[in-house]
Amino acid sequence: DAKEIIFHFLGACSDFGDILNIDFAGLNRQAKLSMGFGSRGHGWARAHYEMLGRIINLTRSNGDGSVAHELGHYLDNIIPWLDHKDNYN
């Protein structure tokens, strides 16, 4: 089950990068997005993004359709960081 979920999540990330014409894998090598599958949160939300940890959590049975929305939060969070990342290292 977990391998299939990860496979689909990575496919969604790849599709997201293709749609936006960005190298999502390369971007993630720098910004290091983490994923949780039903491991964080309270269960009433389908998914959520944690800005400080750069973590997307999807609920186990109700997170479908939320990946692009949460990836948007991730991009919104890291674009300013990418612009000034030398100041953070």
mmCIF file of N, CA, C and O in Angstrom:
data_model
loop_
_atom_site.group_PDB
_atom_site.id
_atom_site.type_symbol
_atom_site.label_atom_id
_atom_site.label_comp_id
_atom_site.label_asym_id
_atom_site.label_seq_id
_atom_site.Cartn_x
_atom_site.Cartn_y
_atom_site.Cartn_z
ATOM 1 N N ASP A 1 0.812 -1.194 0.000
ATOM 2 C CA ASP A 1 0.000 0.000 0.000
ATOM 3 C C ASP A 1 0.860 1.265 0.000
ATOM 4 O O ASP A 1 0.629 2.164 -0.788
ATOM 5 N N ALA A 2 1.845 1.311 0.891
ATOM 6 C CA ALA A 2 2.682 2.512 1.008
ATOM 7 C C ALA A 2 3.463 2.778 -0.277
ATOM 8 O O ALA A 2 3.565 3.929 -0.717
ATOM 9 N N LYS A 3 3.999 1.741 -0.894
ATOM 10 C CA LYS A 3 4.762 1.918 -2.131
ATOM 11 C C LYS A 3 3.881 2.491 -3.240
ATOM 12 O O LYS A 3 4.316 3.345 -4.006
ATOM 13 N N GLU A 4 2.657 2.023 -3.315
ATOM 14 C CA GLU A 4 1.739 2.518 -4.343
ATOM 15 C C GLU A 4 1.395 3.994 -4.094
ATOM 16 O O GLU A 4 1.356 4.800 -5.028
ATOM 17 N N ILE A 5 1.164 4.352 -2.849
ATOM 18 C CA ILE A 5 0.852 5.746 -2.511
ATOM 19 C C ILE A 5 2.025 6.648 -2.859
ATOM 20 O O ILE A 5 1.857 7.719 -3.448
ATOM 21 N N ILE A 6 3.227 6.239 -2.515
ATOM 22 C CA ILE A 6 4.431 7.025 -2.825
ATOM 23 C C ILE A 6 4.603 7.153 -4.333
ATOM 24 O O ILE A 6 4.913 8.233 -4.846
ATOM 25 N N PHE A 7 4.387 6.065 -5.057
ATOM 26 C CA PHE A 7 4.481 6.081 -6.514
ATOM 27 C C PHE A 7 3.520 7.118 -7.108
ATOM 28 O O PHE A 7 3.899 7.919 -7.959
ATOM 29 N N HIS A 8 2.280 7.126 -6.636
ATOM 30 C CA HIS A 8 1.285 8.081 -7.140
ATOM 31 C C HIS A 8 1.628 9.509 -6.735
ATOM 32 O O HIS A 8 1.428 10.447 -7.510
ATOM 33 N N PHE A 9 2.145 9.695 -5.516
ATOM 34 C CA PHE A 9 2.529 11.030 -5.081
ATOM 35 C C PHE A 9 3.661 11.575 -5.956
ATOM 36 O O PHE A 9 3.627 12.720 -6.395
ATOM 37 N N LEU A 10 4.671 10.756 -6.218
ATOM 38 C CA LEU A 10 5.779 11.196 -7.071
ATOM 39 C C LEU A 10 5.298 11.500 -8.484
ATOM 40 O O LEU A 10 5.777 12.431 -9.122
ATOM 41 N N GLY A 11 4.358 10.720 -8.974
ATOM 42 C CA GLY A 11 3.765 11.005 -10.283
ATOM 43 C C GLY A 11 3.047 12.344 -10.292
ATOM 44 O O GLY A 11 3.143 13.110 -11.252
ATOM 45 N N ALA A 12 2.332 12.645 -9.205
ATOM 46 C CA ALA A 12 1.646 13.937 -9.098
ATOM 47 C C ALA A 12 2.656 15.083 -9.071
ATOM 48 O O ALA A 12 2.446 16.117 -9.706
ATOM 49 N N CYS A 13 3.760 14.905 -8.361
ATOM 50 C CA CYS A 13 4.811 15.936 -8.319
ATOM 51 C C CYS A 13 5.404 16.146 -9.708
ATOM 52 O O CYS A 13 5.642 17.286 -10.120
ATOM 53 N N SER A 14 5.623 15.068 -10.424
ATOM 54 C CA SER A 14 6.166 15.159 -11.778
ATOM 55 C C SER A 14 5.189 15.885 -12.699
ATOM 56 O O SER A 14 5.590 16.765 -13.471
ATOM 57 N N ASP A 15 3.913 15.528 -12.616
ATOM 58 C CA ASP A 15 2.887 16.205 -13.423
ATOM 59 C C ASP A 15 2.818 17.688 -13.080
ATOM 60 O O ASP A 15 2.698 18.530 -13.971
ATOM 61 N N PHE A 16 2.890 18.011 -11.797
ATOM 62 C CA PHE A 16 2.857 19.398 -11.335
ATOM 63 C C PHE A 16 4.020 20.184 -11.946
ATOM 64 O O PHE A 16 3.845 21.285 -12.450
ATOM 65 N N GLY A 17 5.214 19.585 -11.927
ATOM 66 C CA GLY A 17 6.383 20.223 -12.532
ATOM 67 C C GLY A 17 6.218 20.405 -14.031
ATOM 68 O O GLY A 17 6.588 21.454 -14.577
ATOM 69 N N ASP A 18 5.663 19.399 -14.707
ATOM 70 C CA ASP A 18 5.437 19.503 -16.153
ATOM 71 C C ASP A 18 4.458 20.631 -16.485
ATOM 72 O O ASP A 18 4.673 21.406 -17.415
ATOM 73 N N ILE A 19 3.381 20.721 -15.708
ATOM 74 C CA ILE A 19 2.370 21.747 -15.953
ATOM 75 C C ILE A 19 2.955 23.143 -15.769
ATOM 76 O O ILE A 19 2.693 24.047 -16.553
ATOM 77 N N LEU A 20 3.779 23.306 -14.734
ATOM 78 C CA LEU A 20 4.363 24.615 -14.448
ATOM 79 C C LEU A 20 5.691 24.854 -15.167
ATOM 80 O O LEU A 20 6.289 25.910 -15.028
ATOM 81 N N ASN A 21 6.140 23.830 -15.900
ATOM 82 C CA ASN A 21 7.406 23.902 -16.636
ATOM 83 C C ASN A 21 8.586 24.211 -15.706
ATOM 84 O O ASN A 21 9.383 25.113 -15.967
ATOM 85 N N ILE A 22 8.653 23.461 -14.606
ATOM 86 C CA ILE A 22 9.772 23.577 -13.674
ATOM 87 C C ILE A 22 10.367 22.196 -13.428
ATOM 88 O O ILE A 22 9.688 21.189 -13.564
ATOM 89 N N ASP A 23 11.630 22.169 -13.092
ATOM 90 C CA ASP A 23 12.303 20.915 -12.727
ATOM 91 C C ASP A 23 12.000 20.654 -11.263
ATOM 92 O O ASP A 23 12.743 21.071 -10.376
ATOM 93 N N PHE A 24 10.887 19.973 -11.010
ATOM 94 C CA PHE A 24 10.455 19.768 -9.634
ATOM 95 C C PHE A 24 11.452 18.927 -8.849
ATOM 96 O O PHE A 24 11.716 19.211 -7.682
ATOM 97 N N ALA A 25 12.028 17.913 -9.462
ATOM 98 C CA ALA A 25 13.005 17.074 -8.763
ATOM 99 C C ALA A 25 14.237 17.897 -8.384
ATOM 100 O O ALA A 25 14.746 17.793 -7.263
ATOM 101 N N GLY A 26 14.725 18.716 -9.298
ATOM 102 C CA GLY A 26 15.873 19.565 -9.002
ATOM 103 C C GLY A 26 15.561 20.587 -7.931
ATOM 104 O O GLY A 26 16.371 20.853 -7.046
ATOM 105 N N LEU A 27 14.378 21.157 -8.008
ATOM 106 C CA LEU A 27 13.938 22.110 -7.007
ATOM 107 C C LEU A 27 13.891 21.458 -5.633
ATOM 108 O O LEU A 27 14.362 22.007 -4.640
ATOM 109 N N ASN A 28 13.372 20.254 -5.591
ATOM 110 C CA ASN A 28 13.240 19.556 -4.319
ATOM 111 C C ASN A 28 14.593 19.120 -3.752
ATOM 112 O O ASN A 28 14.741 18.996 -2.547
ATOM 113 N N ARG A 29 15.576 18.885 -4.600
ATOM 114 C CA ARG A 29 16.913 18.562 -4.087
ATOM 115 C C ARG A 29 17.463 19.724 -3.263
ATOM 116 O O ARG A 29 18.205 19.524 -2.316
ATOM 117 N N GLN A 30 17.082 20.936 -3.622
ATOM 118 C CA GLN A 30 17.529 22.112 -2.879
ATOM 119 C C GLN A 30 16.644 22.395 -1.665
ATOM 120 O O GLN A 30 17.138 22.705 -0.588
ATOM 121 N N ALA A 31 15.343 22.310 -1.848
ATOM 122 C CA ALA A 31 14.408 22.762 -0.815
ATOM 123 C C ALA A 31 13.934 21.642 0.112
ATOM 124 O O ALA A 31 13.390 21.911 1.169
ATOM 125 N N LYS A 32 14.076 20.395 -0.293
ATOM 126 C CA LYS A 32 13.833 19.232 0.556
ATOM 127 C C LYS A 32 12.432 19.142 1.175
ATOM 128 O O LYS A 32 12.254 19.230 2.374
ATOM 129 N N LEU A 33 11.452 18.913 0.308
ATOM 130 C CA LEU A 33 10.089 18.672 0.763
ATOM 131 C C LEU A 33 10.021 17.309 1.445
ATOM 132 O O LEU A 33 10.602 16.337 0.973
ATOM 133 N N SER A 34 9.308 17.233 2.555
ATOM 134 C CA SER A 34 9.052 15.960 3.233
ATOM 135 C C SER A 34 7.566 15.639 3.119
ATOM 136 O O SER A 34 6.742 16.527 2.927
ATOM 137 N N MET A 35 7.251 14.359 3.241
ATOM 138 C CA MET A 35 5.872 13.902 3.118
ATOM 139 C C MET A 35 5.484 13.073 4.324
ATOM 140 O O MET A 35 6.289 12.331 4.854
ATOM 141 N N GLY A 36 4.253 13.238 4.713
ATOM 142 C CA GLY A 36 3.659 12.373 5.721
ATOM 143 C C GLY A 36 2.347 11.846 5.177
ATOM 144 O O GLY A 36 1.597 12.580 4.534
ATOM 145 N N PHE A 37 2.090 10.599 5.401
ATOM 146 C CA PHE A 37 0.835 9.997 4.948
ATOM 147 C C PHE A 37 0.064 9.540 6.186
ATOM 148 O O PHE A 37 0.343 8.481 6.745
ATOM 149 N N GLY A 38 -0.838 10.382 6.631
ATOM 150 C CA GLY A 38 -1.637 10.047 7.801
ATOM 151 C C GLY A 38 -0.841 10.038 9.086
ATOM 152 O O GLY A 38 -1.227 9.384 10.048
ATOM 153 N N SER A 39 0.263 10.768 9.117
ATOM 154 C CA SER A 39 1.124 10.713 10.292
ATOM 155 C C SER A 39 1.099 11.991 11.121
ATOM 156 O O SER A 39 1.657 12.036 12.203
ATOM 157 N N ARG A 40 0.465 13.030 10.610
ATOM 158 C CA ARG A 40 0.455 14.320 11.296
ATOM 159 C C ARG A 40 -0.951 14.899 11.205
ATOM 160 O O ARG A 40 -1.744 14.492 10.388
ATOM 161 N N GLY A 41 -1.241 15.880 12.006
ATOM 162 C CA GLY A 41 -2.535 16.540 11.921
ATOM 163 C C GLY A 41 -3.595 15.865 12.754
ATOM 164 O O GLY A 41 -3.319 14.997 13.580
ATOM 165 N N HIS A 42 -4.843 16.256 12.508
ATOM 166 C CA HIS A 42 -5.955 15.812 13.341
ATOM 167 C C HIS A 42 -6.986 14.972 12.613
ATOM 168 O O HIS A 42 -7.916 14.504 13.228
ATOM 169 N N GLY A 43 -6.879 14.813 11.316
ATOM 170 C CA GLY A 43 -7.806 13.975 10.582
ATOM 171 C C GLY A 43 -9.000 14.706 9.998
ATOM 172 O O GLY A 43 -9.664 14.184 9.125
ATOM 173 N N TRP A 44 -9.316 15.909 10.471
ATOM 174 C CA TRP A 44 -10.457 16.626 9.918
ATOM 175 C C TRP A 44 -10.099 17.334 8.621
ATOM 176 O O TRP A 44 -10.957 17.677 7.842
ATOM 177 N N ALA A 45 -8.818 17.571 8.375
ATOM 178 C CA ALA A 45 -8.382 18.186 7.113
ATOM 179 C C ALA A 45 -7.927 17.085 6.167
ATOM 180 O O ALA A 45 -7.362 16.084 6.592
ATOM 181 N N ARG A 46 -8.171 17.275 4.888
ATOM 182 C CA ARG A 46 -7.707 16.294 3.903
ATOM 183 C C ARG A 46 -6.189 16.265 3.830
ATOM 184 O O ARG A 46 -5.585 15.227 3.642
ATOM 185 N N ALA A 47 -5.597 17.448 3.956
ATOM 186 C CA ALA A 47 -4.144 17.579 3.863
ATOM 187 C C ALA A 47 -3.757 18.925 4.461
ATOM 188 O O ALA A 47 -4.607 19.795 4.635
ATOM 189 N N HIS A 48 -2.489 19.047 4.789
ATOM 190 C CA HIS A 48 -1.996 20.353 5.217
ATOM 191 C C HIS A 48 -0.500 20.438 4.941
ATOM 192 O O HIS A 48 0.181 19.434 4.787
ATOM 193 N N TYR A 49 -0.014 21.682 4.857
ATOM 194 C CA TYR A 49 1.400 21.960 4.629
ATOM 195 C C TYR A 49 1.946 22.657 5.859
ATOM 196 O O TYR A 49 1.335 23.602 6.363
ATOM 197 N N GLU A 50 3.086 22.180 6.352
ATOM 198 C CA GLU A 50 3.759 22.788 7.488
ATOM 199 C C GLU A 50 4.958 23.562 6.973
ATOM 200 O O GLU A 50 5.941 22.969 6.531
ATOM 201 N N MET A 51 4.857 24.882 7.025
ATOM 202 C CA MET A 51 5.849 25.770 6.423
ATOM 203 C C MET A 51 7.247 25.587 7.035
ATOM 204 O O MET A 51 8.232 25.508 6.303
ATOM 205 N N LEU A 52 7.351 25.553 8.339
ATOM 206 C CA LEU A 52 8.676 25.507 8.962
ATOM 207 C C LEU A 52 9.427 24.218 8.670
ATOM 208 O O LEU A 52 10.641 24.222 8.511
ATOM 209 N N GLY A 53 8.707 23.118 8.612
ATOM 210 C CA GLY A 53 9.356 21.835 8.330
ATOM 211 C C GLY A 53 9.328 21.431 6.872
ATOM 212 O O GLY A 53 9.901 20.412 6.500
ATOM 213 N N ARG A 54 8.640 22.230 6.053
ATOM 214 C CA ARG A 54 8.436 21.890 4.637
ATOM 215 C C ARG A 54 7.902 20.463 4.501
ATOM 216 O O ARG A 54 8.495 19.603 3.858
ATOM 217 N N ILE A 55 6.777 20.246 5.146
ATOM 218 C CA ILE A 55 6.157 18.920 5.185
ATOM 219 C C ILE A 55 4.728 19.014 4.677
ATOM 220 O O ILE A 55 3.966 19.885 5.094
ATOM 221 N N ILE A 56 4.381 18.113 3.764
ATOM 222 C CA ILE A 56 2.994 17.946 3.344
ATOM 223 C C ILE A 56 2.500 16.665 3.992
ATOM 224 O O ILE A 56 3.152 15.625 3.921
ATOM 225 N N ASN A 57 1.348 16.741 4.638
ATOM 226 C CA ASN A 57 0.720 15.554 5.193
ATOM 227 C C ASN A 57 -0.608 15.326 4.482
ATOM 228 O O ASN A 57 -1.405 16.252 4.335
ATOM 229 N N LEU A 58 -0.814 14.132 4.016
ATOM 230 C CA LEU A 58 -2.092 13.720 3.426
ATOM 231 C C LEU A 58 -2.744 12.727 4.366
ATOM 232 O O LEU A 58 -2.062 11.849 4.897
ATOM 233 N N THR A 59 -4.057 12.865 4.589
ATOM 234 C CA THR A 59 -4.729 11.889 5.427
ATOM 235 C C THR A 59 -4.737 10.541 4.718
ATOM 236 O O THR A 59 -4.643 10.465 3.486
ATOM 237 N N ARG A 60 -4.867 9.501 5.476
ATOM 238 C CA ARG A 60 -4.766 8.150 4.901
ATOM 239 C C ARG A 60 -5.872 7.834 3.913
ATOM 240 O O ARG A 60 -5.643 7.226 2.893
ATOM 241 N N SER A 61 -7.079 8.259 4.218
ATOM 242 C CA SER A 61 -8.194 7.840 3.364
ATOM 243 C C SER A 61 -8.926 8.994 2.698
ATOM 244 O O SER A 61 -9.862 8.756 1.954
ATOM 245 N N ASN A 62 -8.486 10.236 2.928
ATOM 246 C CA ASN A 62 -9.281 11.347 2.431
ATOM 247 C C ASN A 62 -8.429 12.440 1.783
ATOM 248 O O ASN A 62 -8.917 13.531 1.562
ATOM 249 N N GLY A 63 -7.171 12.165 1.471
ATOM 250 C CA GLY A 63 -6.282 13.195 0.957
ATOM 251 C C GLY A 63 -6.250 13.322 -0.555
ATOM 252 O O GLY A 63 -5.581 14.203 -1.082
ATOM 253 N N ASP A 64 -6.968 12.451 -1.246
ATOM 254 C CA ASP A 64 -6.967 12.499 -2.709
ATOM 255 C C ASP A 64 -7.397 13.871 -3.207
ATOM 256 O O ASP A 64 -8.315 14.484 -2.672
ATOM 257 N N GLY A 65 -6.724 14.345 -4.234
ATOM 258 C CA GLY A 65 -7.086 15.617 -4.836
ATOM 259 C C GLY A 65 -6.491 16.828 -4.148
ATOM 260 O O GLY A 65 -6.739 17.951 -4.564
ATOM 261 N N SER A 66 -5.713 16.629 -3.107
ATOM 262 C CA SER A 66 -5.158 17.741 -2.341
ATOM 263 C C SER A 66 -3.699 18.027 -2.644
ATOM 264 O O SER A 66 -3.160 19.027 -2.181
ATOM 265 N N VAL A 67 -3.048 17.160 -3.396
ATOM 266 C CA VAL A 67 -1.608 17.276 -3.609
ATOM 267 C C VAL A 67 -1.242 18.587 -4.297
ATOM 268 O O VAL A 67 -0.349 19.298 -3.837
ATOM 269 N N ALA A 68 -1.906 18.936 -5.385
ATOM 270 C CA ALA A 68 -1.561 20.167 -6.111
ATOM 271 C C ALA A 68 -1.746 21.394 -5.228
ATOM 272 O O ALA A 68 -0.922 22.307 -5.243
ATOM 273 N N HIS A 69 -2.796 21.400 -4.430
ATOM 274 C CA HIS A 69 -3.042 22.527 -3.530
ATOM 275 C C HIS A 69 -1.893 22.680 -2.532
ATOM 276 O O HIS A 69 -1.365 23.774 -2.327
ATOM 277 N N GLU A 70 -1.486 21.578 -1.931
ATOM 278 C CA GLU A 70 -0.404 21.626 -0.934
ATOM 279 C C GLU A 70 0.940 21.918 -1.597
ATOM 280 O O GLU A 70 1.783 22.610 -1.016
ATOM 281 N N LEU A 71 1.160 21.422 -2.808
ATOM 282 C CA LEU A 71 2.388 21.762 -3.530
ATOM 283 C C LEU A 71 2.435 23.251 -3.842
ATOM 284 O O LEU A 71 3.510 23.861 -3.856
ATOM 285 N N GLY A 72 1.280 23.857 -4.063
ATOM 286 C CA GLY A 72 1.222 25.300 -4.254
ATOM 287 C C GLY A 72 1.686 26.042 -3.008
ATOM 288 O O GLY A 72 2.426 27.025 -3.093
ATOM 289 N N HIS A 73 1.271 25.557 -1.840
ATOM 290 C CA HIS A 73 1.749 26.155 -0.587
ATOM 291 C C HIS A 73 3.265 25.993 -0.465
ATOM 292 O O HIS A 73 3.969 26.916 -0.029
ATOM 293 N N TYR A 74 3.761 24.831 -0.827
ATOM 294 C CA TYR A 74 5.204 24.558 -0.780
ATOM 295 C C TYR A 74 5.960 25.536 -1.678
ATOM 296 O O TYR A 74 6.939 26.151 -1.249
ATOM 297 N N LEU A 75 5.509 25.707 -2.908
ATOM 298 C CA LEU A 75 6.176 26.646 -3.820
ATOM 299 C C LEU A 75 6.103 28.076 -3.288
ATOM 300 O O LEU A 75 7.090 28.816 -3.355
ATOM 301 N N ASP A 76 4.961 28.436 -2.756
ATOM 302 C CA ASP A 76 4.803 29.770 -2.183
ATOM 303 C C ASP A 76 5.796 29.993 -1.044
ATOM 304 O O ASP A 76 6.315 31.096 -0.868
ATOM 305 N N ASN A 77 6.077 28.947 -0.312
ATOM 306 C CA ASN A 77 7.008 29.021 0.813
ATOM 307 C C ASN A 77 8.465 29.065 0.365
ATOM 308 O O ASN A 77 9.268 29.806 0.935
ATOM 309 N N ILE A 78 8.831 28.309 -0.671
ATOM 310 C CA ILE A 78 10.257 28.188 -1.004
ATOM 311 C C ILE A 78 10.742 29.192 -2.040
ATOM 312 O O ILE A 78 11.941 29.439 -2.124
ATOM 313 N N ILE A 79 9.849 29.791 -2.821
ATOM 314 C CA ILE A 79 10.321 30.735 -3.850
ATOM 315 C C ILE A 79 11.107 31.889 -3.230
ATOM 316 O O ILE A 79 12.208 32.189 -3.690
ATOM 317 N N PRO A 80 10.610 32.530 -2.170
ATOM 318 C CA PRO A 80 11.447 33.585 -1.554
ATOM 319 C C PRO A 80 12.752 33.017 -0.998
ATOM 320 O O PRO A 80 13.801 33.654 -1.068
ATOM 321 N N TRP A 81 12.709 31.816 -0.446
ATOM 322 C CA TRP A 81 13.911 31.174 0.088
ATOM 323 C C TRP A 81 14.929 30.932 -1.022
ATOM 324 O O TRP A 81 16.120 31.175 -0.838
ATOM 325 N N LEU A 82 14.473 30.469 -2.188
ATOM 326 C CA LEU A 82 15.383 30.221 -3.306
ATOM 327 C C LEU A 82 16.069 31.508 -3.754
ATOM 328 O O LEU A 82 17.237 31.499 -4.128
ATOM 329 N N ASP A 83 15.332 32.597 -3.705
ATOM 330 C CA ASP A 83 15.886 33.892 -4.076
ATOM 331 C C ASP A 83 17.001 34.340 -3.140
ATOM 332 O O ASP A 83 17.921 35.039 -3.557
ATOM 333 N N HIS A 84 16.899 33.948 -1.875
ATOM 334 C CA HIS A 84 17.842 34.446 -0.852
ATOM 335 C C HIS A 84 18.484 33.323 -0.053
ATOM 336 O O HIS A 84 18.926 33.556 1.063
ATOM 337 N N LYS A 85 18.541 32.108 -0.596
ATOM 338 C CA LYS A 85 19.018 30.973 0.189
ATOM 339 C C LYS A 85 20.444 31.134 0.681
ATOM 340 O O LYS A 85 20.811 30.594 1.706
ATOM 341 N N ASP A 86 21.275 31.895 -0.020
ATOM 342 C CA ASP A 86 22.647 32.095 0.435
ATOM 343 C C ASP A 86 22.676 32.826 1.774
ATOM 344 O O ASP A 86 23.617 32.682 2.540
ATOM 345 N N ASN A 87 21.658 33.586 2.080
ATOM 346 C CA ASN A 87 21.573 34.280 3.360
ATOM 347 C C ASN A 87 21.210 33.351 4.513
ATOM 348 O O ASN A 87 21.378 33.704 5.658
ATOM 349 N N TYR A 88 20.687 32.136 4.176
ATOM 350 C CA TYR A 88 20.244 31.204 5.201
ATOM 351 C C TYR A 88 21.271 30.131 5.512
ATOM 352 O O TYR A 88 21.144 29.414 6.465
ATOM 353 N N ASN A 89 22.282 29.981 4.691
ATOM 354 C CA ASN A 89 23.276 28.914 4.894
ATOM 355 C C ASN A 89 24.432 29.375 5.720
ATOM 356 O O ASN A 89 24.808 30.455 5.836
#
